[in-house]
Coordinates of C-alpha atoms in Angstrom, one line a residue:
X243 CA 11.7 66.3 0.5
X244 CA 10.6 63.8 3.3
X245 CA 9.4 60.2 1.8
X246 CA 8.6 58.7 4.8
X247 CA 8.7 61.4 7.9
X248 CA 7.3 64.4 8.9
X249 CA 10.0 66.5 8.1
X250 CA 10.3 68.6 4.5
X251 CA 13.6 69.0 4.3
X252 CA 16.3 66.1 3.0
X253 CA 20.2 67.0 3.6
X254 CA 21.2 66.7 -0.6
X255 CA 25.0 66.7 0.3
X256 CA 24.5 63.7 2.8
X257 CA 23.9 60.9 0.1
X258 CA 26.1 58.3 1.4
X259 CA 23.4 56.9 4.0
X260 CA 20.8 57.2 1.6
X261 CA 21.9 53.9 -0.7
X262 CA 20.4 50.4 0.0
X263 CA 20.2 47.2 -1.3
X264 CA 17.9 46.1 -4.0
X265 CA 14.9 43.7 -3.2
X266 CA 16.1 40.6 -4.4
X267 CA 15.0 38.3 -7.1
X268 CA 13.6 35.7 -6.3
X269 CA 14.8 33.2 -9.4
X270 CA 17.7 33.2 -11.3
X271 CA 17.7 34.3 -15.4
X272 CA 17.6 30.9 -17.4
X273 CA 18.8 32.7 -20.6
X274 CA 20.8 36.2 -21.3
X275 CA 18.0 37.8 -23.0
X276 CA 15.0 36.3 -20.6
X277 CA 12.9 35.5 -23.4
X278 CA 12.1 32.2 -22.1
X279 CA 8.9 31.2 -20.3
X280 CA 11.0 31.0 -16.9
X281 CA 12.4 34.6 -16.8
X282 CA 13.4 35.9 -14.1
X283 CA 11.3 37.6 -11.0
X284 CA 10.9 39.7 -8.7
X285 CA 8.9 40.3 -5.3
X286 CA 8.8 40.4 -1.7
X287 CA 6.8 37.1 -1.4
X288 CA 3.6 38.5 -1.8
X289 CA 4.2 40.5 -5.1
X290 CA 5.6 38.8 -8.1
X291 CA 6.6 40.5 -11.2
X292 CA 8.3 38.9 -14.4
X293 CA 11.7 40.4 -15.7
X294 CA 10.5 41.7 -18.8
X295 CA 11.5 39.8 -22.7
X296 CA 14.4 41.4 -24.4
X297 CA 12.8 42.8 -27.2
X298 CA 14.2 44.5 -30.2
X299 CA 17.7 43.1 -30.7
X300 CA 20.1 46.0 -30.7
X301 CA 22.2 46.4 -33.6
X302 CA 25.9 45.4 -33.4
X303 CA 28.5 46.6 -30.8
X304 CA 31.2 46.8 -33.2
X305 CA 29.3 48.9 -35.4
X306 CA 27.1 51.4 -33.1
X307 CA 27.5 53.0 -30.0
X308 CA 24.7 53.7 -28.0
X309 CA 25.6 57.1 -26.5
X310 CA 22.5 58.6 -25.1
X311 CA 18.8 56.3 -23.6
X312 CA 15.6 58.6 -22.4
X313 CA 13.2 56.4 -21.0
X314 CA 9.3 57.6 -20.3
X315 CA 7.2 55.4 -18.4
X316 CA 4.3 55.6 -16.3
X317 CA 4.2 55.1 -12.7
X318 CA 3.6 51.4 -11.4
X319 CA -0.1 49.9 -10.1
X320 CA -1.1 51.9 -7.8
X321 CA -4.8 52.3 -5.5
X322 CA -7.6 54.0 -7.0
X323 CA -8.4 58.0 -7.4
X324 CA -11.7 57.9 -6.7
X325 CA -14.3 56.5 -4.0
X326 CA -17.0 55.5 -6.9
X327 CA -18.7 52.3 -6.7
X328 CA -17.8 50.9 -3.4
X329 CA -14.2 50.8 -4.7
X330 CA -13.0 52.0 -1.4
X331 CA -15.3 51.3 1.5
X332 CA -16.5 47.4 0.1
X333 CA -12.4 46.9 -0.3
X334 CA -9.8 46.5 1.9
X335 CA -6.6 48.1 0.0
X336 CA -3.5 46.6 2.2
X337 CA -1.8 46.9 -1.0
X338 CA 0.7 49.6 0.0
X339 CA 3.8 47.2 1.5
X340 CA 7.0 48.8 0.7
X341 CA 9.1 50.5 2.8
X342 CA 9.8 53.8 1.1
X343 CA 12.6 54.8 4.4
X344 CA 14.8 51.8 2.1
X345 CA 14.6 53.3 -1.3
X346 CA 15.7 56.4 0.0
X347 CA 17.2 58.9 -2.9
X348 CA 17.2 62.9 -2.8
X349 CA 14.4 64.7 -4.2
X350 CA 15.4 68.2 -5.4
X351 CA 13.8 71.2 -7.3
X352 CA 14.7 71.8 -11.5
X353 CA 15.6 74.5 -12.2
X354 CA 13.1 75.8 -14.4
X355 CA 14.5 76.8 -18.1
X356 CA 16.6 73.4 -19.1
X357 CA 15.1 70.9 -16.5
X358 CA 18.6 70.7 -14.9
X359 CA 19.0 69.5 -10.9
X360 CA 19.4 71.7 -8.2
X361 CA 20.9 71.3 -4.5
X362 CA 17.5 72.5 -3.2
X363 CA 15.3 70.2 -1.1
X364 CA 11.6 70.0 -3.2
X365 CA 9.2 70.7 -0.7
X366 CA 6.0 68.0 -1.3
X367 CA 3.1 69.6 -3.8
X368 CA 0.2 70.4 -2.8
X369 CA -1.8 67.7 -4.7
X370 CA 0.6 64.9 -3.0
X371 CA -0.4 66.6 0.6
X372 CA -4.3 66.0 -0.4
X373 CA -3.7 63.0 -1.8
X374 CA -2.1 61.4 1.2
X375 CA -4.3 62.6 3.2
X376 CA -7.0 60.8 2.3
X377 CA -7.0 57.4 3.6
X378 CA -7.5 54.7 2.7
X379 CA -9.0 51.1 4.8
X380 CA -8.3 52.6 8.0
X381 CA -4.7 53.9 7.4
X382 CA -3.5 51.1 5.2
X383 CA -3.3 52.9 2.2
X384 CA -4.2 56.7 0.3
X385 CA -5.6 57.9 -2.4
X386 CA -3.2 57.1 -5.4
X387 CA -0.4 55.3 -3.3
X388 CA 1.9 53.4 -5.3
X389 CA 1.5 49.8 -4.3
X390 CA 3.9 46.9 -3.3
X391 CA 2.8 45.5 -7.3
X392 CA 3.7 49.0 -8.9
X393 CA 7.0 49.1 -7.1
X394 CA 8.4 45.6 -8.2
X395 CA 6.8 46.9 -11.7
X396 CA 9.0 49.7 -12.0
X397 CA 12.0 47.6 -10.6
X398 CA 11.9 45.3 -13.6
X399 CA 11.6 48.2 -15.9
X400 CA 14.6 49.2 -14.4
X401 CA 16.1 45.3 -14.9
X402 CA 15.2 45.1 -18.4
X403 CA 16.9 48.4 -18.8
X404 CA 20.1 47.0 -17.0
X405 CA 19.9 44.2 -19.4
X406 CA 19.3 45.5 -22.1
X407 CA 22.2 48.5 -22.1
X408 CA 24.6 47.3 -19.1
X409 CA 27.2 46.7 -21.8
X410 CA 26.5 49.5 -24.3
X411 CA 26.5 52.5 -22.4
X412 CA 29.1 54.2 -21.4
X413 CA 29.4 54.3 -17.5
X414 CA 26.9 55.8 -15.5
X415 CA 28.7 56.8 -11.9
X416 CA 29.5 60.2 -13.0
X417 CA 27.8 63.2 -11.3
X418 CA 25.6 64.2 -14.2
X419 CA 25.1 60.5 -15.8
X420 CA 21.6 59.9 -14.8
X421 CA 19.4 62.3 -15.2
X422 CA 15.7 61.7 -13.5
X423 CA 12.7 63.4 -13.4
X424 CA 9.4 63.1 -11.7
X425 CA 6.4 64.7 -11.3
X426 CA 5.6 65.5 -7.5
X427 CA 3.4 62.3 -6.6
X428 CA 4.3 59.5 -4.5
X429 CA 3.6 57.0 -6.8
X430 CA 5.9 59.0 -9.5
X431 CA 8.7 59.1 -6.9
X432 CA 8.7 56.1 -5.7
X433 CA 8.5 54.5 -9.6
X434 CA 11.3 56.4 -10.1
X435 CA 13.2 54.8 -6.9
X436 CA 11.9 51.9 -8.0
X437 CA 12.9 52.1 -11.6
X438 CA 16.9 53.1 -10.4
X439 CA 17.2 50.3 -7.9
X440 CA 16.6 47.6 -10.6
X441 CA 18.9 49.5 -12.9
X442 CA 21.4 49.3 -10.6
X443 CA 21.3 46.8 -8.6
X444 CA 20.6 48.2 -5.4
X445 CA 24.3 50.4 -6.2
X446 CA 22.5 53.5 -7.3
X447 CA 25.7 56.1 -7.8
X448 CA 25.7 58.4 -5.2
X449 CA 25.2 61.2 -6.9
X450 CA 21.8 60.7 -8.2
X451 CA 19.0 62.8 -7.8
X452 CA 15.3 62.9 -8.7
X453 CA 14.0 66.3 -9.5
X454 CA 10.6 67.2 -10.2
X455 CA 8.9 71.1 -10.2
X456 CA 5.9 73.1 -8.4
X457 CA 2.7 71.8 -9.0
X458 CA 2.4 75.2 -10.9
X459 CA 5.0 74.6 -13.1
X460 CA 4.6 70.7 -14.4
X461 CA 4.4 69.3 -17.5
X462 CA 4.7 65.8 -17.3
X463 CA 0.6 66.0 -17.0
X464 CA -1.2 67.6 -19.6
X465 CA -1.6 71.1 -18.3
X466 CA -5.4 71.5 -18.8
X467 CA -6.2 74.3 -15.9
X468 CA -3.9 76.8 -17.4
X469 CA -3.9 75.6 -21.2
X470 CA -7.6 77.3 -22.3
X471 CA -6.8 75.3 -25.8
X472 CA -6.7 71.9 -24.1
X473 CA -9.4 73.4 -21.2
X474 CA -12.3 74.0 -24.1
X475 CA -11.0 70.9 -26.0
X476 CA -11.7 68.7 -23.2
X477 CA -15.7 70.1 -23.0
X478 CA -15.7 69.5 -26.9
X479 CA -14.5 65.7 -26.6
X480 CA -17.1 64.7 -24.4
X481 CA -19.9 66.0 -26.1
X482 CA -18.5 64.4 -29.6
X483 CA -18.6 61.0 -28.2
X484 CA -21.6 61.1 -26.7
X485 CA -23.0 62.4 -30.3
X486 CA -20.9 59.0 -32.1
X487 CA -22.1 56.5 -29.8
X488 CA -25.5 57.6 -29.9
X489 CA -28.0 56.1 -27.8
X490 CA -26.5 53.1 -26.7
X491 CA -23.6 54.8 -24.9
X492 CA -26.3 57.2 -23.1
X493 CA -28.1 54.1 -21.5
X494 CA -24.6 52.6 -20.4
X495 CA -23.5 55.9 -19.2
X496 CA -26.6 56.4 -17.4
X497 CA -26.4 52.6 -16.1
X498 CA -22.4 53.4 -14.5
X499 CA -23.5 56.9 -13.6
X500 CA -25.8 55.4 -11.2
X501 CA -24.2 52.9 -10.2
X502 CA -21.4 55.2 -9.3
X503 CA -23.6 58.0 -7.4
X504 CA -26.9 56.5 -6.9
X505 CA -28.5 58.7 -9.6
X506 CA -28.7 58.2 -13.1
X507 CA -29.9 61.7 -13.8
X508 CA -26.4 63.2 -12.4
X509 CA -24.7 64.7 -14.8
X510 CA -21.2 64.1 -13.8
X511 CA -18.7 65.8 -15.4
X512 CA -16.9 63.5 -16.6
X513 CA -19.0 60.8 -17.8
X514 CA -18.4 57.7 -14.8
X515 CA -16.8 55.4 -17.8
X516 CA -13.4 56.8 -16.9
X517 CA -13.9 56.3 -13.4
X518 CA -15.5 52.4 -14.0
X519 CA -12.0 52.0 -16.0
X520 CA -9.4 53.6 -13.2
X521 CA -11.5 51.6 -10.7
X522 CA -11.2 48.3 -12.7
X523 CA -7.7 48.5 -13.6
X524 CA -6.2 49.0 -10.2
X525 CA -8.5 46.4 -8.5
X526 CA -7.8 43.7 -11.6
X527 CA -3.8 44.1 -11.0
X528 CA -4.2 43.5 -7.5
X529 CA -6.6 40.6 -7.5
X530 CA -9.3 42.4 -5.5
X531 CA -13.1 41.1 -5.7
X532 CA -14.8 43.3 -7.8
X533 CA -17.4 45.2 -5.0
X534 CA -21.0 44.5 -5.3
X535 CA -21.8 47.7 -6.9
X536 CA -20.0 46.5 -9.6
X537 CA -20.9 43.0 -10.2
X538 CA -23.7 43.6 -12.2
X539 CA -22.3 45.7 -14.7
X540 CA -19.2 43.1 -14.9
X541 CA -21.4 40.4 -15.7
X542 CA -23.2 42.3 -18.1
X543 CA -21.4 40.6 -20.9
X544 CA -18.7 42.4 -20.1
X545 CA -20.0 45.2 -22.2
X546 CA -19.2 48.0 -19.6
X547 CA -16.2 47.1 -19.1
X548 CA -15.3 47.2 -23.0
X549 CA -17.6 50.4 -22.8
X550 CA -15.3 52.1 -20.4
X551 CA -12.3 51.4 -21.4
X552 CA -12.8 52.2 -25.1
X553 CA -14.4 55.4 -24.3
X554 CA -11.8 56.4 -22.0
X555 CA -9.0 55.7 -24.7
X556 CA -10.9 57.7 -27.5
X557 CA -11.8 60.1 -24.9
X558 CA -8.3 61.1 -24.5
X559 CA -7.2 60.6 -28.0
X560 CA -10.3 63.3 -29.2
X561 CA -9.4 65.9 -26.0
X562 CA -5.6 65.7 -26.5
X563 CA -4.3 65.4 -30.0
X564 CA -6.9 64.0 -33.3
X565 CA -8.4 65.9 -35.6
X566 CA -12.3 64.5 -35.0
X567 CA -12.4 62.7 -38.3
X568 CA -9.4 60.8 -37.6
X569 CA -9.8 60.4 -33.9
X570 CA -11.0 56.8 -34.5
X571 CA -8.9 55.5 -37.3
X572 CA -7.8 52.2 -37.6
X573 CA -6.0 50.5 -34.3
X574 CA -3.6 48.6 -36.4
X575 CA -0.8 51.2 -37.9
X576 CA 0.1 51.1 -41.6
X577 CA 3.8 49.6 -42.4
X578 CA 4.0 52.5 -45.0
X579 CA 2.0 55.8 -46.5
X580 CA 0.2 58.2 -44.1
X581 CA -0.9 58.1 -41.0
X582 CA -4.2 60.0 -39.1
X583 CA -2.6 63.4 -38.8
X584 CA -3.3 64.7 -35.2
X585 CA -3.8 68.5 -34.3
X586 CA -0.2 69.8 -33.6
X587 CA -1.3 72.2 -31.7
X588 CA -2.8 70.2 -28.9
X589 CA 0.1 68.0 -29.2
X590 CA 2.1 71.0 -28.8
X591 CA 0.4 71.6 -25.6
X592 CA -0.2 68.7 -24.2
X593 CA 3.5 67.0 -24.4
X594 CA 5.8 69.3 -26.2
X595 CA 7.6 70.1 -23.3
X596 CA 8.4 66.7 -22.4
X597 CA 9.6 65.9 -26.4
X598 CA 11.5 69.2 -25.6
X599 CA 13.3 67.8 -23.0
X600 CA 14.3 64.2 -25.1
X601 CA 15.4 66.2 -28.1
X602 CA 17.4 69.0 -26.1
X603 CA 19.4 66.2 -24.6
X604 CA 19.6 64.5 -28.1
X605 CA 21.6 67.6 -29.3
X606 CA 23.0 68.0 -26.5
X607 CA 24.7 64.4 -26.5
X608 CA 25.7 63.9 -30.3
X609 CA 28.0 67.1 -28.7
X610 CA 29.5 65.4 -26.3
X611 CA 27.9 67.0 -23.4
X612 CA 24.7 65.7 -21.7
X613 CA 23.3 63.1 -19.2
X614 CA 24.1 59.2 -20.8
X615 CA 20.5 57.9 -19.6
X616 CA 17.2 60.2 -18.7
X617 CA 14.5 58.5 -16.7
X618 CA 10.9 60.6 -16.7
X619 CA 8.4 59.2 -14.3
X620 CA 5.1 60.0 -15.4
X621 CA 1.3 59.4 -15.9
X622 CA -0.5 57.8 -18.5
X623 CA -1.6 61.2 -19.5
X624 CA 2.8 61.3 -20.3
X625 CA 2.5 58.5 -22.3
X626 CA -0.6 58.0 -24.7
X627 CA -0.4 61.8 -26.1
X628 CA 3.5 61.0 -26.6
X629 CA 2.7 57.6 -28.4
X630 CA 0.4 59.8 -31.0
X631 CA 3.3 62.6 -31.2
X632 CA 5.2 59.6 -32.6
X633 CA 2.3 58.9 -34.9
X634 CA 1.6 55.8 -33.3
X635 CA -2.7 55.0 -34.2
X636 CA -3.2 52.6 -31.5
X637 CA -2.6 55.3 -28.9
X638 CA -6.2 56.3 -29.3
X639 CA -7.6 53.0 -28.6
X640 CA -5.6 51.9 -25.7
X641 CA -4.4 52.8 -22.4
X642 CA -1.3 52.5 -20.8
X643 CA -0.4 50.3 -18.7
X644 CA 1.0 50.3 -15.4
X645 CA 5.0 51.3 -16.1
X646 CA 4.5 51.2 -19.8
X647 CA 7.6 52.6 -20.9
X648 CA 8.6 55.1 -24.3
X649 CA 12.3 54.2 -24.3
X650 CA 14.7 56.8 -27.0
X651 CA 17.6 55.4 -28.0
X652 CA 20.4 57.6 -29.5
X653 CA 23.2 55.5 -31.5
X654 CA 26.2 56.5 -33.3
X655 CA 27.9 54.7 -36.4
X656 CA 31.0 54.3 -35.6
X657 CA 32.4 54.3 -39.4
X658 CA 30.9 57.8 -40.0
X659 CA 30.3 59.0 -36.5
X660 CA 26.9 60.0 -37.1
X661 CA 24.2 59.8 -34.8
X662 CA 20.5 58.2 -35.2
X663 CA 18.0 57.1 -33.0
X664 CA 15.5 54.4 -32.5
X665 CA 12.4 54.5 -30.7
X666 CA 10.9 51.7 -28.7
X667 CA 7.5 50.9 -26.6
X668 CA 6.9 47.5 -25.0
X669 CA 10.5 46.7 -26.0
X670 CA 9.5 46.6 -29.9
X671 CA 10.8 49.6 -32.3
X672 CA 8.1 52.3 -33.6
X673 CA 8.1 53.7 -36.6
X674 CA 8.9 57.3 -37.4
X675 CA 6.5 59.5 -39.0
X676 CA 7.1 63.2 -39.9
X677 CA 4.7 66.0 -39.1
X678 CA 2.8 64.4 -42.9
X679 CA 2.4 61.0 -41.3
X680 CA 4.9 59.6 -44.0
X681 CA 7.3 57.4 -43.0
X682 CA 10.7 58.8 -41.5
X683 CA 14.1 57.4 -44.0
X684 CA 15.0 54.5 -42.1
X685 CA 19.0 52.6 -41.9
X686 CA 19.6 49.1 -42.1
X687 CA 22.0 48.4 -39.0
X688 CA 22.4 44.7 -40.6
X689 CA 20.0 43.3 -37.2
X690 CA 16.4 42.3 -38.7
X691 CA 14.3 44.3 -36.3
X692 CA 16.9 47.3 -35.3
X693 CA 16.2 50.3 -38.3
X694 CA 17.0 53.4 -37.3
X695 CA 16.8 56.9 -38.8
X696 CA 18.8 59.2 -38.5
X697 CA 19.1 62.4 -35.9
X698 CA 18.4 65.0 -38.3
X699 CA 15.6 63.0 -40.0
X700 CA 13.8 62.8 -36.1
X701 CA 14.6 66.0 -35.2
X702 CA 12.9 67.5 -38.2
X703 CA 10.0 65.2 -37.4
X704 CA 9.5 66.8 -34.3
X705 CA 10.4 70.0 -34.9
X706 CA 6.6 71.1 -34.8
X707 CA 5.9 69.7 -31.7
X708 CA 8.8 70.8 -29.4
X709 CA 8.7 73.6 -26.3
X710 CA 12.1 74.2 -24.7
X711 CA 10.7 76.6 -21.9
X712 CA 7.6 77.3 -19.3
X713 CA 7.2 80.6 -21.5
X714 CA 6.9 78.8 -24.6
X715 CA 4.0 76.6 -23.6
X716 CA 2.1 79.4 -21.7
X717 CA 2.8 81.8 -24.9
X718 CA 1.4 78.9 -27.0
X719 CA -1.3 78.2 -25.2
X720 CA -2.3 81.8 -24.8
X721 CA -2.3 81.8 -21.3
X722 CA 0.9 83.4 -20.1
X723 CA 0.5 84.7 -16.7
X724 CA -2.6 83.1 -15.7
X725 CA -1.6 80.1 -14.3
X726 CA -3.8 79.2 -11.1
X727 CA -3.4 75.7 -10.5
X728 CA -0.9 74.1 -12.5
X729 CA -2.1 70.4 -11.5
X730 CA -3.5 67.6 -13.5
X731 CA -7.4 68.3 -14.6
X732 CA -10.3 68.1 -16.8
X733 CA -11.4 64.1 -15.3
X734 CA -10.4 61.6 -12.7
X735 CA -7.8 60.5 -15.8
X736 CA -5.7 63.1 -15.8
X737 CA -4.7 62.9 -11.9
X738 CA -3.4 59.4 -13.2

């Protein structure tokens, strides 16, 4: 796989040239945990990103082992997927500043039943070739390009992850101690790069790999072109929320939609709020002027904005995984009793492979044998419909941000030897819900802040929601055989 050249083809036994330094930091921790206000940053003098706060204290070293860390994140800020209101010809997007020929790291193929490397070269996806292809402010930049921003994002992800487990993990130079995975995008890839260098230091071992799969074949995207469950879903959502927010979201869609195209009466499928919000979120993180095509509607009391955003969370929340009369249930989650349940079999499609992959290497480690950390660089479409697996209600009333990470950990008690796991976003733990919505057993570790429950307890959680195998999803989603495209579909939001 070529980063940075014209050539397809990456020698995978030659990885001794292919390790750099880090980008340094440029100011030094204050405290071990870098909770203070004067953290610890990182950038190439234009870019500036925070180290990230501790968060959840982990429980205590001569107690628990931490034996096994998946991490899920999105990809870092990158430029916008679509050409809509000006976005691209009113704005100059010289955003796109790092060096990729620096963060150089093999990218290989997976094989496809267990997800496990190969020594074959990946040759770049389709989508990637049409994505990079179109440019961007006279050659500065393309289509989805992972900025300067969203690489220094992804390095402090990998910083706080340094941090947080340098000392509690058992060593990770061994040929199969890192485990990555990516989908086939640039901004995915390079996140991933990204995301190594800063847990390393710049000393990535030099046998890691980032694998990834055919466009045909991924999962870390909702598979919506060859999933007809998730397909007619996705027609089903829109029409509900336009039927919930009644006339007041047809004026503001009709307002956006021609702002966006020039004519309100174009029925665009889908409705321009997810567009307004992709649009707005990249140019926000990279301090852009808004373009004049969208001035109006951001000083419209900023209820467009709101508009777009909101309806782009619940829009995904309704099309991937709730049940329509839970799809908007309260954005702050109960500390006990039920949750909304959400349809298990959109769930099922729509992540189970990826929750297939965390708990097969679960298992896998409380044996003894299986990777000590697993990074998946993703989407936001990897993300939110993992959060509502979890049972987490806020995941359909807001959107992930730029390298919002899902991070598993897997702990063992050392006076019984048995293993548990705790699950974390933004750094803070999550709690468990079974496939009823009620509240997962928890342990007491003796750290306010660090329950736990234990392996069996999660594992029969998610025991629902898991696919181990390309066959399994295509068999569930009754679509075995007919897959055409493979790639990431249904709106703008799901090429995140």
């Amino acid at each position: 796989y070529a980063d940075n050249n014209n050539n397809n083809n990456n020698n995978v036994g030659n990885i001794d040239a292919q390790r750099t330094a880090a980008p340094p930091a440029v100011e030094v921790a204050t405290d071990e945990h870098q909770t203070s206000s004067s953290r610890r940053s990182f950038g190439n003098g234009r870019w500036k990103v925070q180290a990230l706060p501790f968060g959840a204290p982990m429980p205590p070293d001569d107690e628990w082992d931490v034996s096994f860390v998946a991490v899920v994140h999105r990809h870092g800020a990158r430029t916008p997927l679509n050409r809509q209101f000006g976005v691209i010809d009113d704005v100059t997007w010289d955003v796109c500043d790092v060096d990729e020929s620096k963060v150089s790291v093999p990218i290989v193929l997976a094989n496809t039943p267990d997800g496990t490397p190969t020594s074959s070269p990946a040759p770049r996806g389709d989508q990637d070739k049409n994505q990079r292809s179109d440019i961007y402010s006279n050659g500065l930049s393309h289509r989805g390009q992972l900025s300067g921003l969203g690489y220094y994002q992804g390095y402090a992800l990998g910083d706080w992850l340094r941090t947080r487990y340098h000392d509690r993990l058992p060593p990770l130079d061994g040929a199969d101690a890192v485990r990555v995975r990516s989908s086939n995008l640039q901004r995915t890839l390079l996140t991933a790069k990204a995301v190594l260098n800063g847990m390393f230091d710049g000393a990535i071992p030099r046998a890691t790999v980032i694998a990834t799969v055919p466009d045909k074949e991924e999962y870390l995207y909702p598979p919506v072109k060859r999933c007809p469950l998730l397909k007619g879903q996705f027609h089903r959502a829109q029409e509900h929320l336009r039927q919930i927010y009644g006339e007041d979201a047809g004026e503001l869609d009709m307002q956006l939609t021609s702002a966006a195209w020039g004519n309100a009466s174009f029925d665009a499928p889908p409705s321009p709020f997810l567009q307004l919000m992709d649009s707005a979120m990249s140019l926000t993180a990279h301090k852009k002027e808004f373009p004049s095509k969208l001035v109006p509607l951001r000083s419209n009391g900023g209820k467009l904005f709101e508009h777009s955003t909101l309806r782009s969370s619940q829009y995904m929340a309704h099309a991937l995984f709730a049940d329509e009369e839970v799809a908007y249930a309260s954005t702050a989650a109960p500390k006990e009793g039920p949750c909304p349940k959400y349809r298990a079999d959109l769930l099922r499609c729509a992540v189970g492979r990826v929750l297939g992959d965390v708990v097969s290497q679960m298992e896998a480690s409380a044996k003894g044998d299986a990777p000590r950390l697993m990074l998946v660089s993703g989407h936001d479409t990897t993300v939110q419909p993992l959060l509502a697996a979890l049972s987490y209600p806020p995941a359909s009333h807001e959107w992930p941000a730029y390298c919002g990470a899902i991070v598993f950990e897997m702990l063992t008690q050392r006076s019984t030897g048995a293993p548990f796991v705790r699950i974390l976003y933004r750094g803070e733990s999550l709690t468990v819900r079974d496939r009823h919505g009620q509240v997962v057993p928890k342990t007491d570790t003796g750290v306010p802040g660090a329950t736990v429950v234990s392996l069996e307890h999660f594992m029969d959680a998610m025991s629902h929601l898991v696919l181990f195998s390309g066959n399994e999803l295509n068999s569930h989603c009754g679509s075995a055989g007919a897959v055409e495209d493979g790639g990431p579909a249904g709106s703008s939001m799901m090429k995140d």
